[in-house]
N, C-alpha and C. Protein backbone atom coordinates (compact mmCIF):
# COMPACT_ATOMS: atom_id res chain seq x y z
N UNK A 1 3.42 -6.39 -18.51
CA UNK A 1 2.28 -5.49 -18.35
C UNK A 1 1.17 -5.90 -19.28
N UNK A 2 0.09 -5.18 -19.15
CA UNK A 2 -1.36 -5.85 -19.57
C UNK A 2 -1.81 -4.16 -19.96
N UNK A 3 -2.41 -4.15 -20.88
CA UNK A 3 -3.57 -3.58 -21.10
C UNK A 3 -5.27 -3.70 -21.28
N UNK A 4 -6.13 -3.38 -21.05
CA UNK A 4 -7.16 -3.36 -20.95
C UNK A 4 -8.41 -2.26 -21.31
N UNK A 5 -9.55 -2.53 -22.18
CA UNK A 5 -10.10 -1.40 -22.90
C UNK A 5 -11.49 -2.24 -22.42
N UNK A 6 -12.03 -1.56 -21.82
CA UNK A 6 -13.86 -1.71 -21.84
C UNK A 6 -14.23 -1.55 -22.73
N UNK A 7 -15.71 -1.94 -22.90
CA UNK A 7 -16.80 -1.34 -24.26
C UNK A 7 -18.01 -1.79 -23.96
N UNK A 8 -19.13 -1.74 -24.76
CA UNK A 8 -19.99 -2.03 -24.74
C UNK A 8 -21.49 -1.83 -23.52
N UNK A 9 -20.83 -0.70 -23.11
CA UNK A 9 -21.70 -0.20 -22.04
C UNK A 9 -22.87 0.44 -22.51
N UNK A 10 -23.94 1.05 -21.95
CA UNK A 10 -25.03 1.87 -22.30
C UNK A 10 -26.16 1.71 -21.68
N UNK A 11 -27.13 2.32 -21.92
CA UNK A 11 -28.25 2.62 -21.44
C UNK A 11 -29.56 1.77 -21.95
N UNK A 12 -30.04 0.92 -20.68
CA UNK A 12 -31.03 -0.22 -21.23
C UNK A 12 -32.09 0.19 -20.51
N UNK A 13 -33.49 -0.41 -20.28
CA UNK A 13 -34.29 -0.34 -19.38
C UNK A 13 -34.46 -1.72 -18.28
N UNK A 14 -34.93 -1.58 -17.18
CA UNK A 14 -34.76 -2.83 -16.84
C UNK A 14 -35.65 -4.02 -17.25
N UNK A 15 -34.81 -5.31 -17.03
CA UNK A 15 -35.06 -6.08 -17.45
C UNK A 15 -34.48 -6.78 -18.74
N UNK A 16 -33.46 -5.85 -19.38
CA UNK A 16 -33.28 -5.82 -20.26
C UNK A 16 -31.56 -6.44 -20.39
N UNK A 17 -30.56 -6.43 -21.43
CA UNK A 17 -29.67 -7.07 -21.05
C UNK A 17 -28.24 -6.31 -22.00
N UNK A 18 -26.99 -6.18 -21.38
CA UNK A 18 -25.89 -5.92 -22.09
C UNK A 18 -24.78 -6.84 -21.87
N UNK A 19 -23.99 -6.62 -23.19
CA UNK A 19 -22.90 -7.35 -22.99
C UNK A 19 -21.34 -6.63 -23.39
N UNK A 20 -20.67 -6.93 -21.88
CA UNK A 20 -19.49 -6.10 -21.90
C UNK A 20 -18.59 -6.69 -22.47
N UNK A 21 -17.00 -5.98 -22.96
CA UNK A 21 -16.26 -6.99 -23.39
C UNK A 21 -14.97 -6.05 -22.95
N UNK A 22 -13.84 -6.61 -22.45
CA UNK A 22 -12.55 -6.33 -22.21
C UNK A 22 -11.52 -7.05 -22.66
N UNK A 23 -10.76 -5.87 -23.96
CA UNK A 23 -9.90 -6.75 -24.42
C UNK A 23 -8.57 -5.97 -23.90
N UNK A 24 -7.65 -7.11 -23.95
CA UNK A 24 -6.51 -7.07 -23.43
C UNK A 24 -5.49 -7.61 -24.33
N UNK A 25 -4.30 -6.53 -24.42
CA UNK A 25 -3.35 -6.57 -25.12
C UNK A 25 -1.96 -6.84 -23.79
N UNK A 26 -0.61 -7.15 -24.32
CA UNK A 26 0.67 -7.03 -23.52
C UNK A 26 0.81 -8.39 -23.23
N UNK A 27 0.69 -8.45 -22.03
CA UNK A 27 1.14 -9.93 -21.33
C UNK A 27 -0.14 -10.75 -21.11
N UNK A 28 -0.92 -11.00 -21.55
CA UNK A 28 -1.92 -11.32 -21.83
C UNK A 28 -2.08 -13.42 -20.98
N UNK A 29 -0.58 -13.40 -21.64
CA UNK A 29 -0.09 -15.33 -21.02
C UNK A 29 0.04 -15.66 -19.49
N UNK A 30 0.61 -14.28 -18.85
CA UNK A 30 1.39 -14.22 -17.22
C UNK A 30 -0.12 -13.56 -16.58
N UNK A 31 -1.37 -12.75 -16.91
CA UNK A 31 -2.47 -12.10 -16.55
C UNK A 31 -3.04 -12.85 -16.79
N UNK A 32 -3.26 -13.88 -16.24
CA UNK A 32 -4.77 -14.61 -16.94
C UNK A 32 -5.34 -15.19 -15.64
N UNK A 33 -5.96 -14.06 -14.99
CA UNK A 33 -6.88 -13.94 -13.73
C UNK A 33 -7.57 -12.30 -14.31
N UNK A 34 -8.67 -12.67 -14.54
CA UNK A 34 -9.13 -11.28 -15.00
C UNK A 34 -10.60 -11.11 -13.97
N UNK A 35 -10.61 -10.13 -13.69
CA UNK A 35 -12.05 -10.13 -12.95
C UNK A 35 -12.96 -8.62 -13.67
N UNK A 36 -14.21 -8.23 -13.38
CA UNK A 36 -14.87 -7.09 -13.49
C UNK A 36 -15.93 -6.81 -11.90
N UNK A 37 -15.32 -5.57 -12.68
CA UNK A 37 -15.69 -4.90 -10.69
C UNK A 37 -16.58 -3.80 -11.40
N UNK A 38 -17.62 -3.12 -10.37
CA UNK A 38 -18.23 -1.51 -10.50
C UNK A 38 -18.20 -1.27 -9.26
N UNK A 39 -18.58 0.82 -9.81
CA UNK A 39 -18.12 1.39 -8.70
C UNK A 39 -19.46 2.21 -9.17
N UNK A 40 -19.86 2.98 -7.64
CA UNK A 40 -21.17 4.16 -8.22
C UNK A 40 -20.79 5.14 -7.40
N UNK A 41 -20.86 6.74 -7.95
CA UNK A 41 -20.47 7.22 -6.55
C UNK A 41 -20.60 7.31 -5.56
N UNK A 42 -19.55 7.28 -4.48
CA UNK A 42 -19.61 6.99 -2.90
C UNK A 42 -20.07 6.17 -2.67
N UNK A 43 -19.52 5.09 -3.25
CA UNK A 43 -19.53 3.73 -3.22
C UNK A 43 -18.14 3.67 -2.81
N UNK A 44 -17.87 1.97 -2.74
CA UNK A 44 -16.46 0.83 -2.70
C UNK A 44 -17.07 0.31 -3.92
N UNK A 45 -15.25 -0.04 -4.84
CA UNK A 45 -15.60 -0.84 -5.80
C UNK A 45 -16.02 -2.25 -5.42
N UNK A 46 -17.33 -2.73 -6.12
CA UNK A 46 -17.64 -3.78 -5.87
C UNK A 46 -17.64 -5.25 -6.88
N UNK A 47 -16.57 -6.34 -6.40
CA UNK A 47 -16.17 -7.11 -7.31
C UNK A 47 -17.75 -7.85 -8.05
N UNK A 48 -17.76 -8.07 -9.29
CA UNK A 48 -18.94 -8.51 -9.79
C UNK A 48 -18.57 -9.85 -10.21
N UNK A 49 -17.86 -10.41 -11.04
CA UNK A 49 -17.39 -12.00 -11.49
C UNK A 49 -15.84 -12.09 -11.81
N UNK A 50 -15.55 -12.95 -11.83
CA UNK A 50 -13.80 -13.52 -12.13
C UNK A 50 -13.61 -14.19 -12.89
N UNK A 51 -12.54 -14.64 -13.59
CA UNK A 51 -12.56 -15.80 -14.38
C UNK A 51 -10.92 -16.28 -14.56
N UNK A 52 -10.47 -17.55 -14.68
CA UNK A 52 -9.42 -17.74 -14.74
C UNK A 52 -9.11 -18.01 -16.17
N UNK A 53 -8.55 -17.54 -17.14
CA UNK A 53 -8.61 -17.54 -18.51
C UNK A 53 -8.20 -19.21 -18.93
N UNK A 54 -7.21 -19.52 -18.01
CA UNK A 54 -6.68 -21.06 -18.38
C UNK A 54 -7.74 -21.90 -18.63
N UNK A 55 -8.65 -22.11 -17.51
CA UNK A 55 -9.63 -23.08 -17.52
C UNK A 55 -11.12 -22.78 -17.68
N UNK A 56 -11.11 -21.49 -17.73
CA UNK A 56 -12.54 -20.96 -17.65
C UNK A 56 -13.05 -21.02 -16.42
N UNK A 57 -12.16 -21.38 -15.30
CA UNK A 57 -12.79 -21.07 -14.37
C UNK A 57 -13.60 -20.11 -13.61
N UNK A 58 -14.77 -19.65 -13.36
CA UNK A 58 -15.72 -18.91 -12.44
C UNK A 58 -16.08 -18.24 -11.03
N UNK A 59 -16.09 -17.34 -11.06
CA UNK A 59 -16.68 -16.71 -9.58
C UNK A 59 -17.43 -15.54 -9.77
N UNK A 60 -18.61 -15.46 -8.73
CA UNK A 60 -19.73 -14.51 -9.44
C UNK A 60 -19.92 -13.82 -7.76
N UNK A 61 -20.43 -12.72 -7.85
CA UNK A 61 -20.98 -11.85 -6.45
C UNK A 61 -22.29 -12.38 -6.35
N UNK A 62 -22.67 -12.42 -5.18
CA UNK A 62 -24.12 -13.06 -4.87
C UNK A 62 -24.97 -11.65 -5.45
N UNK A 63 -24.87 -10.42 -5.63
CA UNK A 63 -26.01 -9.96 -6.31
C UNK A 63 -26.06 -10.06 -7.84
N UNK A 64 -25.08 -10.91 -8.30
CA UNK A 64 -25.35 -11.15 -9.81
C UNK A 64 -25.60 -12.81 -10.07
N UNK A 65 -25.51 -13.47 -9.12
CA UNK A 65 -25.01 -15.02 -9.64
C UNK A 65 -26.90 -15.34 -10.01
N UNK A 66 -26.68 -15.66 -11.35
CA UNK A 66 -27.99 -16.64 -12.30
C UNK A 66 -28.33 -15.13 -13.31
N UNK A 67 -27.79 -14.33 -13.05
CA UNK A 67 -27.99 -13.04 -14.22
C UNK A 67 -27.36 -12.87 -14.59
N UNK A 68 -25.71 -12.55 -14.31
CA UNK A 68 -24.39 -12.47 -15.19
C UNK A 68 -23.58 -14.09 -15.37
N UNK A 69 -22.91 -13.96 -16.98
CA UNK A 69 -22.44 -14.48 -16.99
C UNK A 69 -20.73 -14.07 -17.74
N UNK A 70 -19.80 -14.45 -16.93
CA UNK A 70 -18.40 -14.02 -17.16
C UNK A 70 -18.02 -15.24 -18.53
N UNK A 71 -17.03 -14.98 -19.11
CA UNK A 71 -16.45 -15.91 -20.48
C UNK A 71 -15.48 -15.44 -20.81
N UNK A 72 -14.46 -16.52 -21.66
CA UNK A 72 -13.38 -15.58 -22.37
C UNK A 72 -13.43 -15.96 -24.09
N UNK A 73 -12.66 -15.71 -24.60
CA UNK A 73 -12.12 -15.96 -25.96
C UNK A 73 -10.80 -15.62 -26.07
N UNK A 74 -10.00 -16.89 -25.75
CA UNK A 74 -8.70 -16.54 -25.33
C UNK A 74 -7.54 -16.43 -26.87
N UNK A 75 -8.51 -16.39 -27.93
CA UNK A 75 -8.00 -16.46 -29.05
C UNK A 75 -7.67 -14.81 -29.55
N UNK A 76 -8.98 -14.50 -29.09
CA UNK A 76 -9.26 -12.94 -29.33
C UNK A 76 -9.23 -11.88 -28.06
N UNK A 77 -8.28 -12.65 -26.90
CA UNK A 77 -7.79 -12.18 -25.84
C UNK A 77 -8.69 -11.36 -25.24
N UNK A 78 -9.82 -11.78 -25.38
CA UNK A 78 -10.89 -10.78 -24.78
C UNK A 78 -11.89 -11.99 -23.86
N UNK A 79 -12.66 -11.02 -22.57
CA UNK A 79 -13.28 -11.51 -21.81
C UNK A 79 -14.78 -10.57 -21.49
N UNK A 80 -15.53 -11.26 -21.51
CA UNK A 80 -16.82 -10.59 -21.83
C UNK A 80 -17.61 -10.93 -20.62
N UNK A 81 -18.43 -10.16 -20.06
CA UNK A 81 -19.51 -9.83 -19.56
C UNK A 81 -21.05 -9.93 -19.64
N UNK A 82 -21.61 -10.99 -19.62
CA UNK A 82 -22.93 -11.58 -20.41
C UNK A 82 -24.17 -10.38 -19.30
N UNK A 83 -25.05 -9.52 -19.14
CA UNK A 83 -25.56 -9.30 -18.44
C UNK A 83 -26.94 -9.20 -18.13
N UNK A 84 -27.66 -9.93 -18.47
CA UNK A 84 -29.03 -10.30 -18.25
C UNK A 84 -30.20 -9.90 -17.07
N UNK A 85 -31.14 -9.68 -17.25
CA UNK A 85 -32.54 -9.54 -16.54
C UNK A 85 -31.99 -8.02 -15.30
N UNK A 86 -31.31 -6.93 -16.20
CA UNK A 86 -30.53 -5.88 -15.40
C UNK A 86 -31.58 -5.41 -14.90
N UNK A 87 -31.21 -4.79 -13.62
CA UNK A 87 -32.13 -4.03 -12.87
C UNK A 87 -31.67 -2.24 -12.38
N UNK A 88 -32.32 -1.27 -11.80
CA UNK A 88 -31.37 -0.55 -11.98
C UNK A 88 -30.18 -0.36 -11.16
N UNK A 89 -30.35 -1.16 -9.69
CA UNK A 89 -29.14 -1.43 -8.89
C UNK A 89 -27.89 -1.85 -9.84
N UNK A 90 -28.05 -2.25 -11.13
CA UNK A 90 -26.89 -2.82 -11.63
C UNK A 90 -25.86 -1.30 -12.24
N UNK A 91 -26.72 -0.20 -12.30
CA UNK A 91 -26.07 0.66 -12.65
C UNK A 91 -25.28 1.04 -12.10
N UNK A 92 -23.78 1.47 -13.08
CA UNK A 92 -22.64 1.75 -12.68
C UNK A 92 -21.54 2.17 -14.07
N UNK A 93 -20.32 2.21 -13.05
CA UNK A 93 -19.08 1.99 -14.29
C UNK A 93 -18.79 0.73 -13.70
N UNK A 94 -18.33 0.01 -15.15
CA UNK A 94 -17.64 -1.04 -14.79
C UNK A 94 -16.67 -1.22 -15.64
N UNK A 95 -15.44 -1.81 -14.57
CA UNK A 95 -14.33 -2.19 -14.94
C UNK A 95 -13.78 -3.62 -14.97
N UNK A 96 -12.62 -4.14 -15.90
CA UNK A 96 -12.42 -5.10 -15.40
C UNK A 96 -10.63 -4.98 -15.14
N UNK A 97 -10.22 -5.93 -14.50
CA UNK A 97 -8.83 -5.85 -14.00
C UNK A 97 -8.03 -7.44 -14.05
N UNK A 98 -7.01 -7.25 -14.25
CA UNK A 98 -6.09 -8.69 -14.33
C UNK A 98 -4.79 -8.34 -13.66
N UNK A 99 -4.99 -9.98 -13.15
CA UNK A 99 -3.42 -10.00 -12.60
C UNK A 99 -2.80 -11.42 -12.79
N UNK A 100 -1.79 -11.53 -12.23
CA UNK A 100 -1.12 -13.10 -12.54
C UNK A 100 -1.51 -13.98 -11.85
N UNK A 101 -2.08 -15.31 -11.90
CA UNK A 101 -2.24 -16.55 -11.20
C UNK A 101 -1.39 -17.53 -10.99
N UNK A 102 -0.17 -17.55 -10.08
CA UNK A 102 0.62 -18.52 -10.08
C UNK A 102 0.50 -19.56 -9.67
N UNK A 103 -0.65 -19.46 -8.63
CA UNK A 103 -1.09 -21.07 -8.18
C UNK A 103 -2.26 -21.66 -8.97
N UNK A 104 -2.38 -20.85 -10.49
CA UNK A 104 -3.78 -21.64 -11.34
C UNK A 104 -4.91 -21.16 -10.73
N UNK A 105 -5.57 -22.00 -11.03
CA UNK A 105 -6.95 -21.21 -11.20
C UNK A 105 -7.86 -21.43 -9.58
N UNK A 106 -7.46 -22.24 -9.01
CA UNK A 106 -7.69 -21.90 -7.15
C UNK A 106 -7.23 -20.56 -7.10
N UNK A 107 -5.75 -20.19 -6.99
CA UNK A 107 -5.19 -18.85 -6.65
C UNK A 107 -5.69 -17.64 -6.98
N UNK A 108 -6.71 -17.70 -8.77
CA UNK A 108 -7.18 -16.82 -9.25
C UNK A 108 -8.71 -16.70 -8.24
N UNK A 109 -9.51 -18.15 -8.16
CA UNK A 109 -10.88 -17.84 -8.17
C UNK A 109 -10.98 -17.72 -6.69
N UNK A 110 -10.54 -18.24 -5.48
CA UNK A 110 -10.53 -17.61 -4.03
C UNK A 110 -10.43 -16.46 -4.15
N UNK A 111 -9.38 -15.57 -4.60
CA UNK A 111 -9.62 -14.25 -4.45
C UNK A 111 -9.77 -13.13 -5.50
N UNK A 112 -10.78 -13.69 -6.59
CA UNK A 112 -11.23 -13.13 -7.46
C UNK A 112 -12.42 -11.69 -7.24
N UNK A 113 -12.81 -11.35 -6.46
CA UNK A 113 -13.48 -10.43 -6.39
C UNK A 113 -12.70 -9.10 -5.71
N UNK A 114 -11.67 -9.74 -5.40
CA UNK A 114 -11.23 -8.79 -4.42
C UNK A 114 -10.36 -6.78 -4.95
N UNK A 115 -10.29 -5.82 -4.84
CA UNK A 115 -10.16 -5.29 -5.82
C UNK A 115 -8.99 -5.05 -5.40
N UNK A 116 -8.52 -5.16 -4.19
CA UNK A 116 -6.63 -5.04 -3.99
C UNK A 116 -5.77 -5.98 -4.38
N UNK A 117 -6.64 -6.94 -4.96
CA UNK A 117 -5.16 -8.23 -5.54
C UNK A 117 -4.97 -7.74 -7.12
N UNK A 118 -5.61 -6.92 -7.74
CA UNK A 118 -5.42 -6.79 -9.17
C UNK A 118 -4.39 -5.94 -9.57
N UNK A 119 -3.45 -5.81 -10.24
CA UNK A 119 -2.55 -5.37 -10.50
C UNK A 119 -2.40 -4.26 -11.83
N UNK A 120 -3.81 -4.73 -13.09
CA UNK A 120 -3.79 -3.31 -14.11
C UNK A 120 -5.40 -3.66 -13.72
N UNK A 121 -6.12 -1.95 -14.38
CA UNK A 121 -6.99 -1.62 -14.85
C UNK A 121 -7.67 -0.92 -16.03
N UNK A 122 -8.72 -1.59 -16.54
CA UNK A 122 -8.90 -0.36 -17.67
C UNK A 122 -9.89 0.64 -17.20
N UNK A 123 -10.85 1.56 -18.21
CA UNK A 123 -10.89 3.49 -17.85
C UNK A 123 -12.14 3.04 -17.39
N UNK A 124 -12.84 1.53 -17.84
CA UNK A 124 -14.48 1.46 -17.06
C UNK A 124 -15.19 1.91 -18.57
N UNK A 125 -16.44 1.08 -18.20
CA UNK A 125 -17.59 1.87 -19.33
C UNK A 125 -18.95 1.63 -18.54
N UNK A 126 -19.95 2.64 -18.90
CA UNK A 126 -21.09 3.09 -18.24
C UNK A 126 -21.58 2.19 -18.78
N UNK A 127 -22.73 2.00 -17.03
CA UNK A 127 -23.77 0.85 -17.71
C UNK A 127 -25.17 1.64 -16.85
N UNK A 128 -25.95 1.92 -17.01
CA UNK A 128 -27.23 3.11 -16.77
C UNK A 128 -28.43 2.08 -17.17
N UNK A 129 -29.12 1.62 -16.05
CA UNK A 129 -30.33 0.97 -16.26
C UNK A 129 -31.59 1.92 -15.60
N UNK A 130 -32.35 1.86 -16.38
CA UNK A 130 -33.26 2.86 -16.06
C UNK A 130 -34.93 1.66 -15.93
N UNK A 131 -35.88 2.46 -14.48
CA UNK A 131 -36.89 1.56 -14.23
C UNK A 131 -37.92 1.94 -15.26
């Protein structure tokens, strides 16, 4: 099992930029497909970037790709959320989620956005962009 703690959420104006971070405790070695998703109400959660912790491999949603950037620090078992030039469509909760990659980092990044392949989640942290 995996745990997972958001942070670094809050209230920017647009244009402006935050950076999330999810750290993860437990099995941290067998989870290393981590993605971050948001949800707004009456919405579907919508996958935002992926990352395969092994290689650093990448996958981004076309309404974020050249504004977010996903990363890890696999020392400090945490994976962060770079989020740049926000607008207020970006507002939301966001979460991120991990699961196991057994076929490496293809297996992780094909279906990295997806929010039924993830297996834990953490509680989400608010991200509120205001025009």
């Amino acid at each position: 099992q995996v745990q997972l703690v958001e942070s670094g959420g809050g209230s920017v104006q647009a244009g402006g930029s935050l950076r999330l971070s999810c750290a993860a405790s437990g099995d941290t070695y067998s989870n290393n497909c981590i993605g971050w998703f948001r949800q707004t109400p009456g919405k579907e959660r919508e996958g935002v970037a992926g990352i395969y912790t092994g290689f650093g491999t990448t996958k981004y949603g076309d309404s974020v790709k050249g504004r977010f950037t996903i990363s890890r620090d696999n020392h400090k078992n945490t994976v962060y959320l770079q989020m740049n030039f926000l607008e207020p469509e970006d507002s939301a909760m966001y979460y991120c989620a991990a699961r196991g990659s057994g076929g490496g980092d293809w297996d992780c990044i094909t279906r990295a956005l997806r929010t039924d392949e993830y297996d834990y989640w953490g509680q989400g942290t608010q991200v509120t962009v205001s025009s």
